Amino acid sequence: MDQSTVPFRSLVEMSEVATYQLLDGKRCGDALKEEIAKGAAAVKAKRGRAPHLAAILVGNDGASKTYVEAKVKACESVGFRSSLIRLPESISEDELLARVKGLNTDEELDGFIVQLPLPDHIDADRVLQAIDPRKDVDGFHPVNVGNMVLGLPGFLPATPSGICELLKYYNVETVGKHCVVLGRSNIVGTPMSILLSRNAYPGNCTVTLAHSRTKDLTSITRQADILVVAIGKPEFVTADMVKEGAVVVDVGIHRIADVSKKSGFRLVGDTAFAEVAPKCKAITPVPGGVGPMTITSLLLNTLKAAGR
Ligand code: GUN
Protein backbone atom coordinates (compact mmCIF):
# COMPACT_ATOMS: atom_id res chain seq x y z
CA MET A 1 0.00 0.00 0.00
CA ASP A 2 1.22 3.50 -0.82
CA GLN A 3 2.27 4.88 2.59
CA SER A 4 0.71 8.23 1.84
CA THR A 5 -2.70 6.56 1.80
CA VAL A 6 -2.30 4.91 5.21
CA PRO A 7 -4.43 6.79 7.70
CA PHE A 8 -2.38 8.58 10.36
CA ARG A 9 -3.85 6.51 13.19
CA SER A 10 -2.82 3.28 11.49
CA LEU A 11 0.73 4.51 11.09
CA VAL A 12 0.84 5.36 14.77
CA GLU A 13 -0.51 1.94 15.66
CA MET A 14 1.98 0.22 13.36
CA SER A 15 4.91 2.12 14.78
CA GLU A 16 3.75 1.27 18.29
CA VAL A 17 3.56 -2.47 17.78
CA ALA A 18 5.89 -4.31 20.14
CA THR A 19 7.41 -1.11 21.49
CA TYR A 20 6.19 -1.83 24.99
CA GLN A 21 8.03 -3.97 27.49
CA LEU A 22 6.09 -6.79 29.10
CA LEU A 23 6.75 -6.81 32.85
CA ASP A 24 6.83 -10.58 33.21
CA GLY A 25 6.01 -11.55 36.80
CA LYS A 26 6.50 -15.24 36.12
CA ARG A 27 10.05 -14.68 34.91
CA CYS A 28 10.93 -12.28 37.74
CA GLY A 29 9.20 -14.51 40.31
CA ASP A 30 11.06 -17.60 39.08
CA ALA A 31 14.40 -15.78 39.34
CA LEU A 32 13.60 -14.74 42.91
CA LYS A 33 12.37 -18.21 43.78
CA GLU A 34 15.78 -19.65 42.90
CA GLU A 35 17.29 -17.40 45.58
CA ILE A 36 14.50 -18.26 48.03
CA ALA A 37 15.15 -21.99 47.49
CA LYS A 38 18.83 -21.44 48.38
CA GLY A 39 17.75 -19.53 51.49
CA ALA A 40 15.36 -22.34 52.44
CA ALA A 41 18.15 -24.91 52.15
CA ALA A 42 20.37 -22.74 54.37
CA VAL A 43 17.62 -22.43 57.01
CA LYS A 44 17.12 -26.19 56.93
CA ALA A 45 20.85 -26.82 57.36
CA LYS A 46 21.02 -24.43 60.31
CA ARG A 47 17.76 -25.16 62.12
CA GLY A 48 17.09 -28.74 61.11
CA ARG A 49 13.78 -27.88 59.48
CA ALA A 50 12.60 -26.01 56.40
CA PRO A 51 10.70 -22.70 56.60
CA HIS A 52 7.05 -23.46 57.30
CA LEU A 53 4.04 -21.42 56.12
CA ALA A 54 0.43 -22.13 57.08
CA ALA A 55 -2.68 -20.75 55.40
CA ILE A 56 -6.13 -20.63 56.95
CA LEU A 57 -8.96 -20.83 54.44
CA VAL A 58 -12.49 -20.30 55.77
CA GLY A 59 -15.43 -21.44 53.65
CA ASN A 60 -15.67 -22.45 50.01
CA ASP A 61 -15.03 -19.33 47.95
CA GLY A 62 -13.64 -20.62 44.64
CA ALA A 63 -11.21 -17.77 43.98
CA SER A 64 -9.80 -17.88 47.54
CA LYS A 65 -9.33 -21.65 47.24
CA THR A 66 -7.41 -21.18 43.98
CA TYR A 67 -5.17 -18.48 45.52
CA VAL A 68 -4.43 -20.48 48.65
CA GLU A 69 -3.66 -23.63 46.70
CA ALA A 70 -1.25 -21.63 44.52
CA LYS A 71 0.50 -20.38 47.66
CA VAL A 72 0.83 -23.90 49.04
CA LYS A 73 2.18 -25.17 45.71
CA ALA A 74 4.71 -22.33 45.59
CA CYS A 75 5.97 -23.39 49.04
CA GLU A 76 6.70 -26.88 47.70
CA SER A 77 8.56 -25.42 44.72
CA VAL A 78 11.14 -23.71 46.97
CA GLY A 79 11.48 -26.46 49.57
CA PHE A 80 9.25 -24.91 52.27
CA ARG A 81 6.85 -26.88 54.38
CA SER A 82 3.25 -25.74 54.09
CA SER A 83 0.00 -26.44 55.90
CA LEU A 84 -3.44 -25.67 54.54
CA ILE A 85 -6.00 -25.34 57.31
CA ARG A 86 -9.53 -25.50 55.92
CA LEU A 87 -12.29 -24.33 58.22
CA PRO A 88 -16.05 -24.36 57.64
CA GLU A 89 -17.95 -21.22 56.59
CA SER A 90 -20.00 -21.61 59.79
CA ILE A 91 -16.99 -21.25 62.12
CA SER A 92 -17.56 -18.63 64.83
CA GLU A 93 -15.26 -15.64 65.27
CA ASP A 94 -14.16 -16.96 68.69
CA GLU A 95 -13.29 -20.36 67.25
CA LEU A 96 -11.27 -18.75 64.48
CA LEU A 97 -9.50 -16.49 66.99
CA ALA A 98 -8.63 -19.60 69.01
CA ARG A 99 -7.08 -21.21 65.90
CA VAL A 100 -5.06 -18.06 65.24
CA LYS A 101 -3.79 -18.05 68.82
CA GLY A 102 -2.80 -21.70 68.45
CA LEU A 103 -0.72 -20.89 65.38
CA ASN A 104 0.88 -17.91 67.13
CA THR A 105 2.45 -20.27 69.68
CA ASP A 106 3.21 -23.19 67.34
CA GLU A 107 6.99 -23.36 67.30
CA GLU A 108 7.01 -25.54 64.19
CA LEU A 109 5.52 -22.68 62.21
CA ASP A 110 7.35 -19.56 60.99
CA GLY A 111 4.46 -17.62 59.48
CA PHE A 112 0.81 -17.89 58.54
CA ILE A 113 -1.92 -16.09 56.68
CA VAL A 114 -5.68 -15.93 56.99
CA GLN A 115 -7.04 -15.74 53.45
CA LEU A 116 -9.45 -12.83 52.89
CA PRO A 117 -12.29 -12.20 52.48
CA LEU A 118 -13.76 -13.84 55.57
CA PRO A 119 -17.48 -14.60 55.93
CA ASP A 120 -19.62 -11.58 56.88
CA HIS A 121 -20.25 -12.75 60.45
CA ILE A 122 -16.51 -12.54 61.22
CA ASP A 123 -14.76 -9.25 61.94
CA ALA A 124 -11.65 -9.53 59.73
CA ASP A 125 -9.88 -6.69 61.56
CA ARG A 126 -10.20 -8.51 64.88
CA VAL A 127 -8.77 -11.66 63.33
CA LEU A 128 -5.85 -9.87 61.65
CA GLN A 129 -5.05 -8.04 64.87
CA ALA A 130 -4.90 -11.35 66.73
CA ILE A 131 -1.99 -12.58 64.57
CA ASP A 132 1.43 -12.32 66.21
CA PRO A 133 3.17 -9.59 64.13
CA ARG A 134 6.31 -11.77 64.03
CA LYS A 135 4.32 -14.42 62.13
CA ASP A 136 2.23 -12.00 60.08
CA VAL A 137 3.83 -12.76 56.70
CA ASP A 138 0.94 -11.00 54.91
CA GLY A 139 2.02 -7.75 56.60
CA PHE A 140 -1.58 -6.87 57.53
CA HIS A 141 -1.18 -6.45 61.32
CA PRO A 142 -1.23 -2.79 62.47
CA VAL A 143 2.32 -3.19 63.86
CA ASN A 144 3.62 -4.20 60.42
CA VAL A 145 1.55 -1.52 58.68
CA GLY A 146 2.96 1.06 61.11
CA ASN A 147 6.52 -0.15 60.54
CA MET A 148 5.99 0.13 56.78
CA VAL A 149 4.72 3.70 57.08
CA LEU A 150 7.69 4.66 59.26
CA GLY A 151 10.21 2.80 57.07
CA LEU A 152 11.11 0.46 59.95
CA PRO A 153 11.87 -3.26 59.53
CA GLY A 154 8.83 -5.54 59.35
CA PHE A 155 6.78 -7.52 56.89
CA LEU A 156 5.60 -5.65 53.80
CA PRO A 157 2.24 -6.62 52.29
CA ALA A 158 2.76 -9.16 49.53
CA THR A 159 1.15 -7.52 46.50
CA PRO A 160 2.68 -4.03 46.83
CA SER A 161 6.10 -5.43 47.72
CA GLY A 162 5.84 -7.87 44.79
CA ILE A 163 5.15 -4.91 42.50
CA CYS A 164 8.23 -3.16 43.90
CA GLU A 165 10.34 -6.26 43.18
CA LEU A 166 8.99 -6.33 39.62
CA LEU A 167 9.80 -2.63 39.05
CA LYS A 168 13.30 -3.29 40.40
CA TYR A 169 13.84 -6.35 38.20
CA TYR A 170 13.00 -4.32 35.08
CA ASN A 171 14.90 -1.21 36.27
CA VAL A 172 11.79 0.95 35.95
CA GLU A 173 12.73 4.53 36.81
CA THR A 174 10.63 5.88 39.66
CA VAL A 175 12.44 8.96 41.02
CA GLY A 176 10.31 12.06 40.55
CA LYS A 177 7.71 10.19 38.52
CA HIS A 178 4.02 10.83 39.00
CA CYS A 179 2.50 7.57 40.15
CA VAL A 180 -1.28 7.25 40.20
CA VAL A 181 -2.62 4.37 42.27
CA LEU A 182 -6.19 3.45 41.43
CA GLY A 183 -7.94 1.87 44.43
CA ARG A 184 -7.41 2.45 48.16
CA SER A 185 -7.73 -1.03 49.67
CA ASN A 186 -5.69 -1.91 52.76
CA ILE A 187 -4.20 -4.87 50.88
CA VAL A 188 -2.98 -3.10 47.74
CA GLY A 189 -3.75 0.55 46.98
CA THR A 190 -3.01 2.26 50.27
CA PRO A 191 0.27 0.41 51.01
CA MET A 192 1.34 0.81 47.36
CA SER A 193 0.92 4.58 47.65
CA ILE A 194 3.11 4.58 50.77
CA LEU A 195 5.86 2.37 49.34
CA LEU A 196 6.17 4.38 46.13
CA SER A 197 6.40 7.68 48.00
CA ARG A 198 9.22 6.43 50.27
CA ASN A 199 12.75 7.78 49.96
CA ALA A 200 14.00 4.51 48.51
CA TYR A 201 14.14 2.57 45.26
CA PRO A 202 11.61 1.90 43.94
CA GLY A 203 10.07 5.04 45.37
CA ASN A 204 10.57 8.80 45.43
CA CYS A 205 7.44 9.13 43.31
CA THR A 206 4.86 11.86 43.61
CA VAL A 207 1.84 9.73 44.39
CA THR A 208 -1.85 10.35 43.78
CA LEU A 209 -4.20 7.83 45.37
CA ALA A 210 -7.41 7.80 43.33
CA HIS A 211 -10.57 5.95 44.34
CA SER A 212 -14.30 5.58 43.75
CA ARG A 213 -15.02 9.18 44.88
CA THR A 214 -12.27 10.78 42.77
CA LYS A 215 -13.65 13.40 40.39
CA ASP A 216 -12.66 13.42 36.72
CA LEU A 217 -10.64 10.24 37.06
CA THR A 218 -9.45 10.25 33.45
CA SER A 219 -7.75 13.62 33.83
CA ILE A 220 -5.86 12.19 36.83
CA THR A 221 -4.90 8.83 35.31
CA ARG A 222 -3.70 10.58 32.15
CA GLN A 223 -1.08 12.36 34.26
CA ALA A 224 0.43 9.08 35.43
CA ASP A 225 3.97 8.11 34.47
CA ILE A 226 3.29 4.96 36.48
CA LEU A 227 -0.30 3.76 36.82
CA VAL A 228 -1.06 1.02 39.35
CA VAL A 229 -4.56 -0.30 38.80
CA ALA A 230 -6.20 -2.11 41.70
CA ILE A 231 -9.84 -1.17 41.33
CA GLY A 232 -11.33 -4.65 41.00
CA LYS A 233 -13.33 -4.00 37.83
CA PRO A 234 -12.65 -5.97 34.65
CA GLU A 235 -11.03 -3.92 31.84
CA PHE A 236 -11.91 -0.66 33.62
CA VAL A 237 -8.88 1.29 32.37
CA THR A 238 -9.17 2.06 28.68
CA ALA A 239 -6.66 3.61 26.26
CA ASP A 240 -8.07 7.15 26.64
CA MET A 241 -7.22 7.02 30.36
CA VAL A 242 -3.52 6.35 29.82
CA LYS A 243 -0.69 8.70 28.86
CA GLU A 244 1.55 7.75 25.96
CA GLY A 245 4.69 6.10 27.38
CA ALA A 246 3.22 5.23 30.79
CA VAL A 247 4.15 2.18 32.84
CA VAL A 248 0.97 0.28 33.75
CA VAL A 249 0.81 -2.26 36.56
CA ASP A 250 -2.45 -4.22 36.58
CA VAL A 251 -3.37 -5.89 39.85
CA GLY A 252 -6.80 -7.17 38.80
CA ILE A 253 -7.70 -10.67 37.71
CA HIS A 254 -11.20 -11.65 36.57
CA ARG A 255 -12.86 -14.51 34.72
CA ILE A 256 -14.81 -13.37 31.66
CA ALA A 257 -17.13 -15.73 29.78
CA ASP A 258 -15.59 -16.65 26.41
CA VAL A 259 -17.21 -19.34 24.27
CA SER A 260 -14.14 -19.53 22.02
CA LYS A 261 -12.16 -21.02 24.95
CA LYS A 262 -12.32 -24.67 25.91
CA SER A 263 -12.71 -23.64 29.54
CA GLY A 264 -15.55 -21.26 28.65
CA PHE A 265 -13.73 -18.26 30.12
CA ARG A 266 -10.64 -16.11 29.79
CA LEU A 267 -8.73 -14.12 32.38
CA VAL A 268 -8.57 -10.33 32.17
CA GLY A 269 -7.22 -7.62 34.43
CA ASP A 270 -8.51 -4.21 35.47
CA THR A 271 -7.02 -2.84 32.25
CA ALA A 272 -8.22 -3.34 28.67
CA PHE A 273 -4.83 -4.78 27.71
CA ALA A 274 -5.20 -4.94 23.91
CA GLU A 275 -5.94 -1.23 23.55
CA VAL A 276 -3.82 0.07 26.46
CA ALA A 277 -0.58 -1.88 25.86
CA PRO A 278 0.39 -0.17 22.56
CA LYS A 279 0.39 3.20 24.38
CA CYS A 280 2.66 1.97 27.16
CA LYS A 281 6.37 1.96 27.76
CA ALA A 282 5.82 -1.14 29.88
CA ILE A 283 2.84 -3.11 31.17
CA THR A 284 2.12 -6.22 33.22
CA PRO A 285 0.20 -9.06 31.54
CA VAL A 286 -2.80 -10.77 33.15
CA PRO A 287 -2.25 -13.53 34.03
CA GLY A 288 1.50 -13.74 34.64
CA GLY A 289 2.18 -10.21 35.89
CA VAL A 290 1.42 -9.17 39.46
CA GLY A 291 -0.09 -12.52 40.55
CA PRO A 292 3.14 -14.56 40.59
CA MET A 293 4.92 -11.65 42.31
CA THR A 294 2.41 -11.60 45.17
CA ILE A 295 3.12 -15.24 45.89
CA THR A 296 6.89 -14.74 45.62
CA SER A 297 6.73 -11.90 48.16
CA LEU A 298 4.84 -14.11 50.57
CA LEU A 299 7.63 -16.68 50.26
CA LEU A 300 10.24 -13.96 50.85
CA ASN A 301 8.44 -12.86 54.00
CA THR A 302 8.22 -16.46 55.21
CA LEU A 303 11.93 -16.98 54.61
CA LYS A 304 12.60 -13.80 56.57
CA ALA A 305 10.39 -15.03 59.43
CA ALA A 306 12.22 -18.37 59.45
CA GLY A 307 15.61 -16.66 59.55
CA ARG A 308 14.82 -14.67 62.66
N1 GUN B 1 -7.09 -11.87 49.57
C1 GUN B 1 -6.70 -11.22 48.45
N2 GUN B 1 -5.36 -10.97 48.49
C2 GUN B 1 -4.93 -11.48 49.67
C3 GUN B 1 -3.64 -11.53 50.27
O1 GUN B 1 -2.62 -11.05 49.75
N3 GUN B 1 -3.60 -12.15 51.48
C4 GUN B 1 -4.71 -12.68 52.08
N4 GUN B 1 -4.55 -13.24 53.28
N5 GUN B 1 -5.90 -12.63 51.54
C5 GUN B 1 -6.01 -12.04 50.34
Tab-separated table of C-alpha atoms in Angstrom, residues 10-295:
chain	number	residue	atom	x	y	z
A	10	SER	CA	-2.820	3.280	11.487
A	11	LEU	CA	0.726	4.514	11.089
A	12	VAL	CA	0.844	5.355	14.771
A	13	GLU	CA	-0.506	1.943	15.662
A	14	MET	CA	1.985	0.220	13.357
A	15	SER	CA	4.908	2.121	14.783
A	16	GLU	CA	3.748	1.272	18.294
A	17	VAL	CA	3.557	-2.471	17.776
A	18	ALA	CA	5.894	-4.314	20.139
A	19	THR	CA	7.406	-1.111	21.492
A	20	TYR	CA	6.191	-1.829	24.993
A	21	GLN	CA	8.028	-3.971	27.485
A	22	LEU	CA	6.085	-6.786	29.103
A	23	LEU	CA	6.754	-6.815	32.848
A	24	ASP	CA	6.828	-10.577	33.209
A	25	GLY	CA	6.008	-11.552	36.797
A	26	LYS	CA	6.498	-15.244	36.125
A	27	ARG	CA	10.048	-14.679	34.910
A	28	CYS	CA	10.929	-12.283	37.737
A	29	GLY	CA	9.196	-14.514	40.305
A	30	ASP	CA	11.061	-17.603	39.085
A	31	ALA	CA	14.400	-15.777	39.344
A	32	LEU	CA	13.602	-14.738	42.915
A	33	LYS	CA	12.371	-18.213	43.776
A	34	GLU	CA	15.783	-19.648	42.902
A	35	GLU	CA	17.286	-17.396	45.577
A	36	ILE	CA	14.505	-18.261	48.030
A	37	ALA	CA	15.152	-21.986	47.491
A	38	LYS	CA	18.827	-21.445	48.382
A	39	GLY	CA	17.754	-19.528	51.485
A	40	ALA	CA	15.356	-22.337	52.440
A	41	ALA	CA	18.152	-24.909	52.154
A	42	ALA	CA	20.371	-22.737	54.374
A	43	VAL	CA	17.619	-22.429	57.012
A	44	LYS	CA	17.119	-26.192	56.934
A	45	ALA	CA	20.848	-26.820	57.360
A	46	LYS	CA	21.016	-24.429	60.306
A	47	ARG	CA	17.759	-25.156	62.117
A	48	GLY	CA	17.092	-28.738	61.113
A	49	ARG	CA	13.777	-27.884	59.484
A	50	ALA	CA	12.602	-26.006	56.400
A	51	PRO	CA	10.698	-22.696	56.604
A	52	HIS	CA	7.047	-23.462	57.297
A	53	LEU	CA	4.039	-21.416	56.119
A	54	ALA	CA	0.428	-22.130	57.076
A	55	ALA	CA	-2.682	-20.747	55.403
A	56	ILE	CA	-6.133	-20.627	56.949
A	57	LEU	CA	-8.963	-20.830	54.441
A	58	VAL	CA	-12.489	-20.300	55.773
A	59	GLY	CA	-15.426	-21.444	53.650
A	60	ASN	CA	-15.674	-22.454	50.011
A	61	ASP	CA	-15.028	-19.327	47.951
A	62	GLY	CA	-13.644	-20.620	44.640
A	63	ALA	CA	-11.207	-17.770	43.981
A	64	SER	CA	-9.796	-17.880	47.538
A	65	LYS	CA	-9.331	-21.648	47.244
A	66	THR	CA	-7.410	-21.182	43.984
A	67	TYR	CA	-5.169	-18.483	45.516
A	68	VAL	CA	-4.428	-20.478	48.649
A	69	GLU	CA	-3.663	-23.626	46.696
A	70	ALA	CA	-1.252	-21.627	44.517
A	71	LYS	CA	0.497	-20.375	47.662
A	72	VAL	CA	0.825	-23.905	49.037
A	73	LYS	CA	2.178	-25.171	45.712
A	74	ALA	CA	4.707	-22.331	45.595
A	75	CYS	CA	5.975	-23.393	49.036
A	76	GLU	CA	6.701	-26.876	47.700
A	77	SER	CA	8.560	-25.424	44.717
A	78	VAL	CA	11.139	-23.709	46.975
A	79	GLY	CA	11.479	-26.462	49.569
A	80	PHE	CA	9.249	-24.908	52.269
A	81	ARG	CA	6.850	-26.881	54.380
A	82	SER	CA	3.248	-25.742	54.087
A	83	SER	CA	-0.002	-26.441	55.904
A	84	LEU	CA	-3.443	-25.673	54.545
A	85	ILE	CA	-6.001	-25.342	57.311
A	86	ARG	CA	-9.531	-25.503	55.916
A	87	LEU	CA	-12.294	-24.335	58.220
A	88	PRO	CA	-16.054	-24.359	57.636
A	89	GLU	CA	-17.952	-21.222	56.592
A	90	SER	CA	-19.997	-21.613	59.790
A	91	ILE	CA	-16.992	-21.249	62.121
A	92	SER	CA	-17.558	-18.630	64.829
A	93	GLU	CA	-15.264	-15.642	65.271
A	94	ASP	CA	-14.163	-16.962	68.689
A	95	GLU	CA	-13.291	-20.361	67.253
A	96	LEU	CA	-11.271	-18.747	64.481
A	97	LEU	CA	-9.504	-16.494	66.993
A	98	ALA	CA	-8.625	-19.605	69.010
A	99	ARG	CA	-7.079	-21.210	65.896
A	100	VAL	CA	-5.060	-18.060	65.243
A	101	LYS	CA	-3.793	-18.047	68.822
A	102	GLY	CA	-2.799	-21.697	68.453
A	103	LEU	CA	-0.723	-20.891	65.375
A	104	ASN	CA	0.882	-17.913	67.134
A	105	THR	CA	2.454	-20.275	69.685
A	106	ASP	CA	3.206	-23.188	67.339
A	107	GLU	CA	6.995	-23.358	67.304
A	108	GLU	CA	7.009	-25.537	64.188
A	109	LEU	CA	5.517	-22.677	62.207
A	110	ASP	CA	7.348	-19.559	60.988
A	111	GLY	CA	4.463	-17.621	59.481
A	112	PHE	CA	0.810	-17.886	58.539
A	113	ILE	CA	-1.923	-16.092	56.685
A	114	VAL	CA	-5.678	-15.927	56.986
A	115	GLN	CA	-7.044	-15.744	53.450
A	116	LEU	CA	-9.445	-12.834	52.886
A	117	PRO	CA	-12.293	-12.197	52.479
A	118	LEU	CA	-13.755	-13.838	55.574
A	119	PRO	CA	-17.484	-14.599	55.926
A	120	ASP	CA	-19.622	-11.584	56.879
A	121	HIS	CA	-20.245	-12.749	60.449
A	122	ILE	CA	-16.510	-12.542	61.220
A	123	ASP	CA	-14.757	-9.250	61.941
A	124	ALA	CA	-11.653	-9.526	59.734
A	125	ASP	CA	-9.880	-6.686	61.563
A	126	ARG	CA	-10.197	-8.508	64.883
A	127	VAL	CA	-8.771	-11.659	63.334
A	128	LEU	CA	-5.850	-9.872	61.651
A	129	GLN	CA	-5.052	-8.035	64.870
A	130	ALA	CA	-4.896	-11.348	66.729
A	131	ILE	CA	-1.995	-12.584	64.573
A	132	ASP	CA	1.432	-12.320	66.214
A	133	PRO	CA	3.170	-9.585	64.130
A	134	ARG	CA	6.307	-11.766	64.032
A	135	LYS	CA	4.323	-14.424	62.134
A	136	ASP	CA	2.226	-12.002	60.077
A	137	VAL	CA	3.829	-12.756	56.702
A	138	ASP	CA	0.942	-10.995	54.911
A	139	GLY	CA	2.024	-7.753	56.597
A	140	PHE	CA	-1.579	-6.873	57.531
A	141	HIS	CA	-1.177	-6.447	61.315
A	142	PRO	CA	-1.226	-2.788	62.471
A	143	VAL	CA	2.320	-3.194	63.859
A	144	ASN	CA	3.624	-4.196	60.422
A	145	VAL	CA	1.553	-1.523	58.677
A	146	GLY	CA	2.962	1.061	61.111
A	147	ASN	CA	6.523	-0.150	60.536
A	148	MET	CA	5.987	0.125	56.781
A	149	VAL	CA	4.715	3.700	57.080
A	150	LEU	CA	7.689	4.665	59.257
A	151	GLY	CA	10.206	2.802	57.072
A	152	LEU	CA	11.111	0.456	59.950
A	153	PRO	CA	11.868	-3.262	59.534
A	154	GLY	CA	8.830	-5.538	59.355
A	155	PHE	CA	6.783	-7.525	56.892
A	156	LEU	CA	5.602	-5.654	53.797
A	157	PRO	CA	2.241	-6.625	52.293
A	158	ALA	CA	2.758	-9.160	49.530
A	159	THR	CA	1.148	-7.518	46.504
A	160	PRO	CA	2.684	-4.031	46.827
A	161	SER	CA	6.096	-5.426	47.724
A	162	GLY	CA	5.845	-7.873	44.791
A	163	ILE	CA	5.153	-4.913	42.499
A	164	CYS	CA	8.231	-3.156	43.904
A	165	GLU	CA	10.340	-6.260	43.175
A	166	LEU	CA	8.993	-6.330	39.618
A	167	LEU	CA	9.800	-2.633	39.048
A	168	LYS	CA	13.305	-3.291	40.405
A	169	TYR	CA	13.836	-6.351	38.195
A	170	TYR	CA	12.996	-4.318	35.084
A	171	ASN	CA	14.901	-1.211	36.267
A	172	VAL	CA	11.793	0.949	35.948
A	173	GLU	CA	12.730	4.528	36.813
A	174	THR	CA	10.632	5.881	39.655
A	175	VAL	CA	12.442	8.962	41.020
A	176	GLY	CA	10.310	12.063	40.554
A	177	LYS	CA	7.713	10.192	38.525
A	178	HIS	CA	4.023	10.832	39.004
A	179	CYS	CA	2.502	7.568	40.153
A	180	VAL	CA	-1.278	7.254	40.200
A	181	VAL	CA	-2.623	4.374	42.267
A	182	LEU	CA	-6.191	3.450	41.425
A	183	GLY	CA	-7.937	1.874	44.425
A	184	ARG	CA	-7.415	2.455	48.163
A	185	SER	CA	-7.729	-1.033	49.673
A	186	ASN	CA	-5.693	-1.912	52.763
A	187	ILE	CA	-4.204	-4.867	50.878
A	188	VAL	CA	-2.976	-3.100	47.740
A	189	GLY	CA	-3.752	0.554	46.975
A	190	THR	CA	-3.006	2.260	50.274
A	191	PRO	CA	0.274	0.409	51.011
A	192	MET	CA	1.337	0.809	47.364
A	193	SER	CA	0.915	4.575	47.647
A	194	ILE	CA	3.109	4.580	50.771
A	195	LEU	CA	5.856	2.373	49.339
A	196	LEU	CA	6.167	4.381	46.127
A	197	SER	CA	6.397	7.678	47.997
A	198	ARG	CA	9.224	6.433	50.272
A	199	ASN	CA	12.746	7.783	49.958
A	200	ALA	CA	14.000	4.506	48.506
A	201	TYR	CA	14.137	2.568	45.260
A	202	PRO	CA	11.609	1.900	43.941
A	203	GLY	CA	10.066	5.044	45.373
A	204	ASN	CA	10.566	8.795	45.429
A	205	CYS	CA	7.443	9.127	43.305
A	206	THR	CA	4.862	11.861	43.610
A	207	VAL	CA	1.837	9.733	44.388
A	208	THR	CA	-1.848	10.351	43.781
A	209	LEU	CA	-4.203	7.831	45.370
A	210	ALA	CA	-7.411	7.805	43.332
A	211	HIS	CA	-10.573	5.947	44.343
A	212	SER	CA	-14.300	5.577	43.751
A	213	ARG	CA	-15.016	9.182	44.876
A	214	THR	CA	-12.272	10.780	42.767
A	215	LYS	CA	-13.648	13.396	40.389
A	216	ASP	CA	-12.655	13.418	36.723
A	217	LEU	CA	-10.641	10.241	37.062
A	218	THR	CA	-9.453	10.248	33.445
A	219	SER	CA	-7.747	13.618	33.829
A	220	ILE	CA	-5.861	12.187	36.835
A	221	THR	CA	-4.896	8.828	35.315
A	222	ARG	CA	-3.703	10.582	32.152
A	223	GLN	CA	-1.076	12.361	34.258
A	224	ALA	CA	0.432	9.076	35.434
A	225	ASP	CA	3.972	8.110	34.474
A	226	ILE	CA	3.293	4.960	36.478
A	227	LEU	CA	-0.297	3.758	36.817
A	228	VAL	CA	-1.059	1.023	39.350
A	229	VAL	CA	-4.560	-0.297	38.800
A	230	ALA	CA	-6.196	-2.106	41.705
A	231	ILE	CA	-9.837	-1.174	41.325
A	232	GLY	CA	-11.334	-4.654	41.003
A	233	LYS	CA	-13.333	-3.996	37.825
A	234	PRO	CA	-12.650	-5.972	34.645
A	235	GLU	CA	-11.028	-3.920	31.843
A	236	PHE	CA	-11.908	-0.660	33.622
A	237	VAL	CA	-8.882	1.285	32.369
A	238	THR	CA	-9.165	2.063	28.676
A	239	ALA	CA	-6.664	3.606	26.258
A	240	ASP	CA	-8.069	7.150	26.635
A	241	MET	CA	-7.220	7.023	30.365
A	242	VAL	CA	-3.520	6.353	29.824
A	243	LYS	CA	-0.695	8.703	28.861
A	244	GLU	CA	1.551	7.751	25.959
A	245	GLY	CA	4.690	6.095	27.377
A	246	ALA	CA	3.218	5.228	30.785
A	247	VAL	CA	4.151	2.176	32.836
A	248	VAL	CA	0.971	0.283	33.750
A	249	VAL	CA	0.805	-2.263	36.555
A	250	ASP	CA	-2.453	-4.223	36.575
A	251	VAL	CA	-3.370	-5.890	39.854
A	252	GLY	CA	-6.802	-7.171	38.797
A	253	ILE	CA	-7.705	-10.669	37.712
A	254	HIS	CA	-11.203	-11.649	36.572
A	255	ARG	CA	-12.860	-14.514	34.722
A	256	ILE	CA	-14.815	-13.368	31.662
A	257	ALA	CA	-17.129	-15.733	29.777
A	258	ASP	CA	-15.587	-16.648	26.408
A	259	VAL	CA	-17.207	-19.339	24.270
A	260	SER	CA	-14.142	-19.533	22.015
A	261	LYS	CA	-12.156	-21.017	24.947
A	262	LYS	CA	-12.325	-24.673	25.907
A	263	SER	CA	-12.706	-23.641	29.538
A	264	GLY	CA	-15.551	-21.260	28.649
A	265	PHE	CA	-13.733	-18.262	30.116
A	266	ARG	CA	-10.637	-16.105	29.794
A	267	LEU	CA	-8.733	-14.116	32.376
A	268	VAL	CA	-8.575	-10.326	32.174
A	269	GLY	CA	-7.218	-7.621	34.430
A	270	ASP	CA	-8.512	-4.208	35.470
A	271	THR	CA	-7.023	-2.836	32.249
A	272	ALA	CA	-8.221	-3.339	28.665
A	273	PHE	CA	-4.833	-4.781	27.715
A	274	ALA	CA	-5.199	-4.937	23.911
A	275	GLU	CA	-5.944	-1.234	23.552
A	276	VAL	CA	-3.818	0.068	26.456
A	277	ALA	CA	-0.578	-1.883	25.863
A	278	PRO	CA	0.389	-0.166	22.562
A	279	LYS	CA	0.391	3.203	24.384
A	280	CYS	CA	2.662	1.974	27.161
A	281	LYS	CA	6.374	1.958	27.756
A	282	ALA	CA	5.822	-1.141	29.882
A	283	ILE	CA	2.836	-3.113	31.167
A	284	THR	CA	2.119	-6.225	33.218
A	285	PRO	CA	0.198	-9.055	31.540
A	286	VAL	CA	-2.799	-10.769	33.150
A	287	PRO	CA	-2.250	-13.529	34.032
A	288	GLY	CA	1.502	-13.736	34.640
A	289	GLY	CA	2.177	-10.211	35.891
A	290	VAL	CA	1.424	-9.169	39.457
A	291	GLY	CA	-0.092	-12.523	40.550
A	292	PRO	CA	3.138	-14.556	40.594
A	293	MET	CA	4.920	-11.652	42.310
A	294	THR	CA	2.407	-11.601	45.169
A	295	ILE	CA	3.122	-15.236	45.891
